[in-house]
PDB file of C-alpha atoms in Angstrom:
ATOM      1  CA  UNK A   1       1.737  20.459  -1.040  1.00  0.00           C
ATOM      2  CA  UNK A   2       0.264  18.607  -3.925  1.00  0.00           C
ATOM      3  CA  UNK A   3       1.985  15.293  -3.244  1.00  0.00           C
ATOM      4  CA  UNK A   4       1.085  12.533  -5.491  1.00  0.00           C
ATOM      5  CA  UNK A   5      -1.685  13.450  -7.782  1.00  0.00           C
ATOM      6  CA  UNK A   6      -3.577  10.929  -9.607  1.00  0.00           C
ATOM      7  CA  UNK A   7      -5.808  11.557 -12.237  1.00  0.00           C
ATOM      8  CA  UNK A   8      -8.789  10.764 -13.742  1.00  0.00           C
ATOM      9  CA  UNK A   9     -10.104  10.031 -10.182  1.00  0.00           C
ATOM     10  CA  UNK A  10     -13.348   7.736 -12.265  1.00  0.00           C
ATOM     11  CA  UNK A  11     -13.236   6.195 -15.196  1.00  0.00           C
ATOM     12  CA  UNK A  12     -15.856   3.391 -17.234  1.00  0.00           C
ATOM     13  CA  UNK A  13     -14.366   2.231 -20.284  1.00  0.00           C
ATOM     14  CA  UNK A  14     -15.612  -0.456 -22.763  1.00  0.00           C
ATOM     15  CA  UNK A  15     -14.263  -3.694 -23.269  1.00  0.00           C
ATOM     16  CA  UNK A  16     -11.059  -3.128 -26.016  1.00  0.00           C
ATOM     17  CA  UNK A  17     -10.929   0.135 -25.321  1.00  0.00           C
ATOM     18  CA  UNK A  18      -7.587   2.351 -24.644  1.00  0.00           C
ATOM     19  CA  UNK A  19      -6.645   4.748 -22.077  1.00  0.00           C
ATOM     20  CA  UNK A  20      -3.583   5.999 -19.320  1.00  0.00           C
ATOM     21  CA  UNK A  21      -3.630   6.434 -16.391  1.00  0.00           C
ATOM     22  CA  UNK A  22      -1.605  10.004 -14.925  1.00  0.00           C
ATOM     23  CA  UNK A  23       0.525   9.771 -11.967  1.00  0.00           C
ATOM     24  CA  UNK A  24       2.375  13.094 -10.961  1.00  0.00           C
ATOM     25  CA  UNK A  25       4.762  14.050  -8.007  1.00  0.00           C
ATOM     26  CA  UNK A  26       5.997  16.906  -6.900  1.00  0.00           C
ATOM     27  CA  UNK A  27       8.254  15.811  -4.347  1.00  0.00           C
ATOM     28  CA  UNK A  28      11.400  14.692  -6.726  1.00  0.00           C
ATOM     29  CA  UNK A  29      11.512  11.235  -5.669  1.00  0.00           C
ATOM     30  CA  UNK A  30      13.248   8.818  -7.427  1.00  0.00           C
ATOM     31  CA  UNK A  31      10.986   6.123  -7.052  1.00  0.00           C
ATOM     32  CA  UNK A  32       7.526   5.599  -8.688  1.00  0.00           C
ATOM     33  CA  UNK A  33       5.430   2.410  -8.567  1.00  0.00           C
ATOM     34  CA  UNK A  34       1.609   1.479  -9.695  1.00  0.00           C
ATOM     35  CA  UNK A  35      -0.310  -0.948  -7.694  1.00  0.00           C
ATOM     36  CA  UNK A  36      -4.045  -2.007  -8.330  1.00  0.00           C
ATOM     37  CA  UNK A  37      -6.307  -3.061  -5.258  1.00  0.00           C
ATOM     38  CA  UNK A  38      -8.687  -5.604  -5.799  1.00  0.00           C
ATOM     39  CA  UNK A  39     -11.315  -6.588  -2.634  1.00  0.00           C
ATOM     40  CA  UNK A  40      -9.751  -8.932  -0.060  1.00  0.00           C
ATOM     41  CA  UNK A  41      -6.260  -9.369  -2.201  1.00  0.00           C
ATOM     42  CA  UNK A  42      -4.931  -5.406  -0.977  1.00  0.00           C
ATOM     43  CA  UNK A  43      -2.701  -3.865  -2.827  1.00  0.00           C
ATOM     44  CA  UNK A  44      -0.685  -5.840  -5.763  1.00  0.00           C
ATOM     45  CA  UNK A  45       2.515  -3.940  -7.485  1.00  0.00           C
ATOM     46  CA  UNK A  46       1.903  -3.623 -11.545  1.00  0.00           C
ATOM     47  CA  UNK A  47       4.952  -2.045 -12.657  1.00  0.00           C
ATOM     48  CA  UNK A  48       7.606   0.219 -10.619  1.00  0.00           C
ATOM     49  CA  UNK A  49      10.367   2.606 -11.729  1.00  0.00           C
ATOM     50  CA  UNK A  50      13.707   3.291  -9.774  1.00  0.00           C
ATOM     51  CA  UNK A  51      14.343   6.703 -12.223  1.00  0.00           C
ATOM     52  CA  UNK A  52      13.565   8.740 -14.979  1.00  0.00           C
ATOM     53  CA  UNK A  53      14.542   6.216 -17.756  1.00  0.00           C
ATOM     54  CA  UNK A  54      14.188   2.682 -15.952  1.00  0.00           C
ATOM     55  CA  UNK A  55      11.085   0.421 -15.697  1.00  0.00           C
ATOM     56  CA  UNK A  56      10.721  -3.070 -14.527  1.00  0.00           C
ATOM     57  CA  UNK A  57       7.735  -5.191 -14.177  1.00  0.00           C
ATOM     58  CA  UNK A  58       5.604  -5.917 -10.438  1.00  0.00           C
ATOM     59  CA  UNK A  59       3.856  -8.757  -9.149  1.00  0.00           C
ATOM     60  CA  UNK A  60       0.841  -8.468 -12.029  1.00  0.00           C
ATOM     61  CA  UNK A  61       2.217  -6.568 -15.558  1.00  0.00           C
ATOM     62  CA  UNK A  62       0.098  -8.430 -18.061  1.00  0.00           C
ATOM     63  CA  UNK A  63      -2.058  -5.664 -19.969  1.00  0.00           C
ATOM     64  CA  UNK A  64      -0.026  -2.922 -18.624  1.00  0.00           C
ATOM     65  CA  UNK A  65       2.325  -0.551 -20.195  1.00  0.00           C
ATOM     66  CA  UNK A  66       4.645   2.126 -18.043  1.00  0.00           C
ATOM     67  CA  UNK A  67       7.197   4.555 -18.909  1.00  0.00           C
ATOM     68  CA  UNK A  68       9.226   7.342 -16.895  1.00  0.00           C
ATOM     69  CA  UNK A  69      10.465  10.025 -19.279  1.00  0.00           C
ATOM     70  CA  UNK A  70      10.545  12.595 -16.909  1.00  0.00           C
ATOM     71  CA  UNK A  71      11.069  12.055 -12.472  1.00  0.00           C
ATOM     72  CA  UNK A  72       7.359  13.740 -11.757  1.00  0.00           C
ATOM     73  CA  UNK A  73       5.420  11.761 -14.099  1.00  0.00           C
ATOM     74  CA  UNK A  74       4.672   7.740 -14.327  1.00  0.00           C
ATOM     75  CA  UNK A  75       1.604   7.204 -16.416  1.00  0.00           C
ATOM     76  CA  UNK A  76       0.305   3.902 -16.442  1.00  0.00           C
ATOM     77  CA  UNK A  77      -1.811   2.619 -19.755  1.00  0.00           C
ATOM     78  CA  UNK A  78      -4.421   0.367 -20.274  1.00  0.00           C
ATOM     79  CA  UNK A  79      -3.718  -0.744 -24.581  1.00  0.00           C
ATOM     80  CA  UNK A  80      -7.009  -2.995 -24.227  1.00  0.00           C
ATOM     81  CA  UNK A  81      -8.796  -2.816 -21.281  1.00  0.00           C
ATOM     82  CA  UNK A  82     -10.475  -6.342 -19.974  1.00  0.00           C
ATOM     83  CA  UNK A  83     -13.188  -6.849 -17.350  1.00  0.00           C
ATOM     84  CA  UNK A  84     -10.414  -8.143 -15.278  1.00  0.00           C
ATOM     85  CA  UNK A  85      -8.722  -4.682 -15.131  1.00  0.00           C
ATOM     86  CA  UNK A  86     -11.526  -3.338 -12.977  1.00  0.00           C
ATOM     87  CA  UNK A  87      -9.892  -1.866  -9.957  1.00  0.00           C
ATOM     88  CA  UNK A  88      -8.826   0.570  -8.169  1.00  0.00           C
ATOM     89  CA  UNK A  89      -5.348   1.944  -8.872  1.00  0.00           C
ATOM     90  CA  UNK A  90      -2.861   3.471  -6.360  1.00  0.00           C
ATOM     91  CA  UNK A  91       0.170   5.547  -7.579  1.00  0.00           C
ATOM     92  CA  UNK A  92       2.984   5.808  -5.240  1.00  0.00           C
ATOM     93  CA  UNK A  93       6.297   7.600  -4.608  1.00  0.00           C
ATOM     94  CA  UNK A  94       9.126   7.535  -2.338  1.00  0.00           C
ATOM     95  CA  UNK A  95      12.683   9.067  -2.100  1.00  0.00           C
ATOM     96  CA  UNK A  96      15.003   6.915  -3.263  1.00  0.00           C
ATOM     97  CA  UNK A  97      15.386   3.292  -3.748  1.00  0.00           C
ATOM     98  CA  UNK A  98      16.453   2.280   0.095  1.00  0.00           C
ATOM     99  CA  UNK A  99      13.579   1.986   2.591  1.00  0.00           C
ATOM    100  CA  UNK A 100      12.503   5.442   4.172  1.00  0.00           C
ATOM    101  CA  UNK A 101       9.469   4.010   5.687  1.00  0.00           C
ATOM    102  CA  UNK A 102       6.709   5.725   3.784  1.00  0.00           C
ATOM    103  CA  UNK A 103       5.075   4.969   0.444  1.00  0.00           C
ATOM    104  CA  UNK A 104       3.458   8.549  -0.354  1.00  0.00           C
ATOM    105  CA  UNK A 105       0.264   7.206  -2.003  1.00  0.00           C
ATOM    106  CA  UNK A 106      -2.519   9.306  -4.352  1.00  0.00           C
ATOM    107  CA  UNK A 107      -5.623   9.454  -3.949  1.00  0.00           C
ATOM    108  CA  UNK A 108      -6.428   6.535  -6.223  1.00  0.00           C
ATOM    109  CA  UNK A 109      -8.405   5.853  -9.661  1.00  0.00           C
ATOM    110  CA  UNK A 110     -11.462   3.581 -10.069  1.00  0.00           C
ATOM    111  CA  UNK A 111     -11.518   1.920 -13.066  1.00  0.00           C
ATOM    112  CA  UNK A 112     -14.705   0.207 -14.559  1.00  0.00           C
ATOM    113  CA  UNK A 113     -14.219  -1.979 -17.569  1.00  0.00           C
ATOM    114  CA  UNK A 114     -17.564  -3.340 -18.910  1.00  0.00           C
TER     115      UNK A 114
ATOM    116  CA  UNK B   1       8.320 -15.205  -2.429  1.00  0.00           C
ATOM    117  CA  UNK B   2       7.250 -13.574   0.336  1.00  0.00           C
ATOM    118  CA  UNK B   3       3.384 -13.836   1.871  1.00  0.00           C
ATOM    119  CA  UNK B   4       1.192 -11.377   4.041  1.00  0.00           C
ATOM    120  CA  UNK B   5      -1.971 -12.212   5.751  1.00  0.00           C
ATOM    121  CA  UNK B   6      -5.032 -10.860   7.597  1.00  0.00           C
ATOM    122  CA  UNK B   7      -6.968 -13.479   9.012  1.00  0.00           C
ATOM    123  CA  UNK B   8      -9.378 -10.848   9.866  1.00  0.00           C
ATOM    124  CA  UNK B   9     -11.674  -9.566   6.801  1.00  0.00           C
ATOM    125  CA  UNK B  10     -13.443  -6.932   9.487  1.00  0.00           C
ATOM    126  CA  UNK B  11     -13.540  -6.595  13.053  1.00  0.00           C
ATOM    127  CA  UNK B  12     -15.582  -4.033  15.306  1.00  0.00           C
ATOM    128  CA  UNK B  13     -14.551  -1.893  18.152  1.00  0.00           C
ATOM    129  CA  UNK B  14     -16.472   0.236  21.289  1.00  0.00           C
ATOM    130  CA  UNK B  15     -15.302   3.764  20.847  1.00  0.00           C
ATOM    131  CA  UNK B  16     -12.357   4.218  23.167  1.00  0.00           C
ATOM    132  CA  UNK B  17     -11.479   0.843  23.967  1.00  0.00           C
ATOM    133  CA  UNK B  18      -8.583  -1.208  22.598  1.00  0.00           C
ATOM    134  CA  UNK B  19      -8.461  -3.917  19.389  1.00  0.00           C
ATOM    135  CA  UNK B  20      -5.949  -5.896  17.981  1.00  0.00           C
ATOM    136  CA  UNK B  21      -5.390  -6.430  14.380  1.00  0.00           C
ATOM    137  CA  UNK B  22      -3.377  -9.451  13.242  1.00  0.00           C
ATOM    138  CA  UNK B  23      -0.981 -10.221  10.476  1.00  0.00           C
ATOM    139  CA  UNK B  24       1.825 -12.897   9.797  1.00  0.00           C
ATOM    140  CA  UNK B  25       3.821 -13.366   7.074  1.00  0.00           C
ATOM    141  CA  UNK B  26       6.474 -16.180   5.424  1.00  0.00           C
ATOM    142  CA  UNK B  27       9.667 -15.236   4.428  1.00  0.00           C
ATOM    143  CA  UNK B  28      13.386 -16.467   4.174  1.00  0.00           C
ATOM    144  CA  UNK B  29      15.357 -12.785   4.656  1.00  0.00           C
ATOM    145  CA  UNK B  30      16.565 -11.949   8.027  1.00  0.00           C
ATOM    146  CA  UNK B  31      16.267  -8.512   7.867  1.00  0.00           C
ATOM    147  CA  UNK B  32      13.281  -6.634   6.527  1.00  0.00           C
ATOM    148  CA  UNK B  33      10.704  -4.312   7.399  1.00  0.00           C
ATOM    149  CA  UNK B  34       6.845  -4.441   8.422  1.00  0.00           C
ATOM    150  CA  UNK B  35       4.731  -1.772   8.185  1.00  0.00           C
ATOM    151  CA  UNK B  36       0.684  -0.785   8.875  1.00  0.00           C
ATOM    152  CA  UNK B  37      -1.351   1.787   6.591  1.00  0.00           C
ATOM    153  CA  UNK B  38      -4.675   2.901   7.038  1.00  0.00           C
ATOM    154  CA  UNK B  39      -6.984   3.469   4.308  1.00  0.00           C
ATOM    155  CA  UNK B  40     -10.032   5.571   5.570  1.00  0.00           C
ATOM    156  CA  UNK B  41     -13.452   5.893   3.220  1.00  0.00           C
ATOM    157  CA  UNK B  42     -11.396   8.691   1.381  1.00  0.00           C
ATOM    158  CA  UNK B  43      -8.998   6.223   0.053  1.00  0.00           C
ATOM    159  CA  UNK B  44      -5.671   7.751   0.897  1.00  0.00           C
ATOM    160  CA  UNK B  45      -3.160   5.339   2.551  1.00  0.00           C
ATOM    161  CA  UNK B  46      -1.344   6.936   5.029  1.00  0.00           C
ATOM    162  CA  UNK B  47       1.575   5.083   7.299  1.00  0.00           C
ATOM    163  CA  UNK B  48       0.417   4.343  10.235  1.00  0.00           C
ATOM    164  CA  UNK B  49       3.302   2.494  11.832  1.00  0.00           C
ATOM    165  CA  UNK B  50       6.619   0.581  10.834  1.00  0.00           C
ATOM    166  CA  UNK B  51       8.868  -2.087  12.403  1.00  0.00           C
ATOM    167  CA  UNK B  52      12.207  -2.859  11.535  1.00  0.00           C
ATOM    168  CA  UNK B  53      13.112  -6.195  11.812  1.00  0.00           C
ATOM    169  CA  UNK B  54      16.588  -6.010  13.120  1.00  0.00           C
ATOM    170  CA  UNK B  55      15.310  -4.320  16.173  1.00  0.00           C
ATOM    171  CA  UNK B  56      13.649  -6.019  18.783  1.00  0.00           C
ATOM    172  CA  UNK B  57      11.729  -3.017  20.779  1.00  0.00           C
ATOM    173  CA  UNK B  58       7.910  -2.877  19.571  1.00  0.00           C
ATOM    174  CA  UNK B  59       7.134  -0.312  17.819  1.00  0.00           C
ATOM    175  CA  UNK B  60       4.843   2.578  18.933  1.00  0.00           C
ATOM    176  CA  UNK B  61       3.560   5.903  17.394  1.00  0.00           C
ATOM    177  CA  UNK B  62       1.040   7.564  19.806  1.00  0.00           C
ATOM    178  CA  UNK B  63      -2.318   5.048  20.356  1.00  0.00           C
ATOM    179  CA  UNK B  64      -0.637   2.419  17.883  1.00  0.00           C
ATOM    180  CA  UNK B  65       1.738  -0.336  18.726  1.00  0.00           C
ATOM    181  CA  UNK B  66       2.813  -3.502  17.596  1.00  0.00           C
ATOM    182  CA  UNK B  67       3.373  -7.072  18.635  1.00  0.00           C
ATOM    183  CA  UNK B  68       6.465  -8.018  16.822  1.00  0.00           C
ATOM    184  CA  UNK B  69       7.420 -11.633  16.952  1.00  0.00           C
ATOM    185  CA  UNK B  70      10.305 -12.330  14.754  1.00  0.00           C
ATOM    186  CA  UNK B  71      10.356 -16.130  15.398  1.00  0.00           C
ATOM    187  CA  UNK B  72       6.689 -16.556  15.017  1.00  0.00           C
ATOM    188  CA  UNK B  73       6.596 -14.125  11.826  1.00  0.00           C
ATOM    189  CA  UNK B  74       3.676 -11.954  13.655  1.00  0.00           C
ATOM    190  CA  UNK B  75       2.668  -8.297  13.397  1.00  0.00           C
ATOM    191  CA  UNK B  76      -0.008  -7.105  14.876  1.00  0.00           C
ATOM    192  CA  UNK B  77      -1.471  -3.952  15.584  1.00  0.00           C
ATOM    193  CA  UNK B  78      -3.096  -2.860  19.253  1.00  0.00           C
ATOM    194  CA  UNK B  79      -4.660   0.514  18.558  1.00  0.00           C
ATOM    195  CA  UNK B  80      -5.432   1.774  21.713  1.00  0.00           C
ATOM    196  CA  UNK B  81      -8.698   4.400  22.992  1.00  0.00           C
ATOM    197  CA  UNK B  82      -9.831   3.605  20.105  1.00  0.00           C
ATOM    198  CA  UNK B  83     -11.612   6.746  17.929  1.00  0.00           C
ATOM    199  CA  UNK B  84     -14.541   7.369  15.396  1.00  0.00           C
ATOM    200  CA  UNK B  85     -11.871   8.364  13.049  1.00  0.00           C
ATOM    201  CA  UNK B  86      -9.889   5.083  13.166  1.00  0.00           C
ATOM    202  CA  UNK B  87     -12.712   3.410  11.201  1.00  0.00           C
ATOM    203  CA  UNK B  88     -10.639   2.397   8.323  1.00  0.00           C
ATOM    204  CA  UNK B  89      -9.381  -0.648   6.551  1.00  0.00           C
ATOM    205  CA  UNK B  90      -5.730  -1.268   7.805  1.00  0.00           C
ATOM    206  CA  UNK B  91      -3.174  -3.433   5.521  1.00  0.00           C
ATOM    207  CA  UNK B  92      -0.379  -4.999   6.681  1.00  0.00           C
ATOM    208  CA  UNK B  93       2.572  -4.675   4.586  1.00  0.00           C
ATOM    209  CA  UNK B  94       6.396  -6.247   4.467  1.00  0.00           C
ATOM    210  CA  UNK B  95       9.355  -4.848   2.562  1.00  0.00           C
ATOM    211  CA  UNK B  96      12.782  -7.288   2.246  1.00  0.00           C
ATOM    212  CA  UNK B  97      15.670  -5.262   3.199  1.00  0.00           C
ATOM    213  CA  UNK B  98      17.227  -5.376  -0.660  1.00  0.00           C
ATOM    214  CA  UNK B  99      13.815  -4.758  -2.374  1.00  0.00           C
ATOM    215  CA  UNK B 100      13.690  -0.961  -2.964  1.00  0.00           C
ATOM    216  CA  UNK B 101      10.655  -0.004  -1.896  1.00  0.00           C
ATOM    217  CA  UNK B 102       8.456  -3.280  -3.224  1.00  0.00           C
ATOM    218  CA  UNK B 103       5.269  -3.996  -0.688  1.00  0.00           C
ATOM    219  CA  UNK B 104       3.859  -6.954  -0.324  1.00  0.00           C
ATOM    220  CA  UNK B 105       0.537  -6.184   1.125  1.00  0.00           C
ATOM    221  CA  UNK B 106      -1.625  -8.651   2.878  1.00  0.00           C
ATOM    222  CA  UNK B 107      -5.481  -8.724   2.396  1.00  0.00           C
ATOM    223  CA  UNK B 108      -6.575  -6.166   4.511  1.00  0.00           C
ATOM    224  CA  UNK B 109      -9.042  -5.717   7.550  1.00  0.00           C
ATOM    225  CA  UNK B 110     -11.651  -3.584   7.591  1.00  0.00           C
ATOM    226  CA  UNK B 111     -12.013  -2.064  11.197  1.00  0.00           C
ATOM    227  CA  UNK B 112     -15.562  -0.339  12.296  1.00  0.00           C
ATOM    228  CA  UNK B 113     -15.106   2.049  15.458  1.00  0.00           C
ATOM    229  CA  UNK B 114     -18.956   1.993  16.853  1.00  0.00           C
ATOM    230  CA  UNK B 115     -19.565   4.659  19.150  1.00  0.00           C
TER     231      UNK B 115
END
């Protein structure tokens, strides 16, 4: 079972600079979310999605760009990456929108912006 | 708004005794749900525990359990013989009953099993 896959797994970019993020599920859930962890502040939700076709805004969205065209995929992109968007990111799914009791979670991406 | 927090940035354990890790949060909902994930070195969280808030029997999944005390908004997690491979950080997390499947995590504590 591939789960949630998350990829690239490492990734320095350069002040300004562009790039996205892939999230991928094979599980059909319904429900995809992005969340960046940041030393002593856990996890904090970016953006979330409920279904192919639907997008809302987390906790921090500023710099951030989602969309959900299809249920397996949830790419997340950086437009103009800032030193503040060093990180690590966490893509997560579950079934549905009511509470099951487990966020599946990848394996996370480390992002370096210098 | 709701708030999580770990008052403990890292604790330490003896191999195969017991710790306690702590969490309380601040909320207005009455009915919600609490959970504990472990992140090991490899980064994957994985569930370790959950508590629903309607029901008042602690939680327990093997060598984990939890202190749940509604009133006091506590949490807390009593891993028990503890083992090499429970060296992880643990987060705290809390879900409103209406919020899909929105976390809130809390800070995180960073738990060393010594043997």
């Amino acid at each position: 079972n591939a789960g949630v896959t998350q990829t690239p797994k490492f990734q320095v970019l350069k002040t300004g600079q562009s790039m996205t993020l892939q999230c991928a599920q094979d599980m059909n859930h319904e429900y995809m979310s992005w969340y960046r962890q940041d030393p002593g502040m856990g996890l904090r939700l970016i953006h979330y999605s409920v279904g192919a076709g639907i997008t809302d805004q987390g906790e921090v969205p500023n710099g951030y760009n989602v969309s959900r065209s299809t249920t397996e995929d949830f790419p997340l992109r950086l437009l103009s990456a800032a030193p503040s968007q060093t990180s690590v990111y966490f893509c997560a799914s579950s079934h549905g929108t009511s509470v099951t009791g487990e966020l599946f979670f990848g394996e996370g991406s480390r992002l370096t912006v210098l | 708004a709701q708030t999580v927090t770990q008052s403990q940035p890292e604790m330490s354990v003896q191999e195969a005794e017991t710790v306690t890790l702590s969490c309380t949060y601040d909320t207005s909902e009455n009915n919600y749900y609490l959970f504990w994930y472990k992140q090991p070195p490899s980064r994957q969280m994985i569930l370790v525990i959950r508590q629903e808030a309607y029901k008042q029997q602690n939680a327990t999944e093997n060598r984990f359990s939890v202190n749940f005390q509604k009133a006091a908004k506590s949490f807390s997690l009593k891993i028990s013989d503890s083992q090499l491979g429970d060296t992880a950080m643990y987060f705290c997390a809390f879900i409103p009953d209406n919020a899909g499947n929105m976390l809130t995590f809390g800070g995180g504590t960073r738990l060393m099993v010594k043997p």
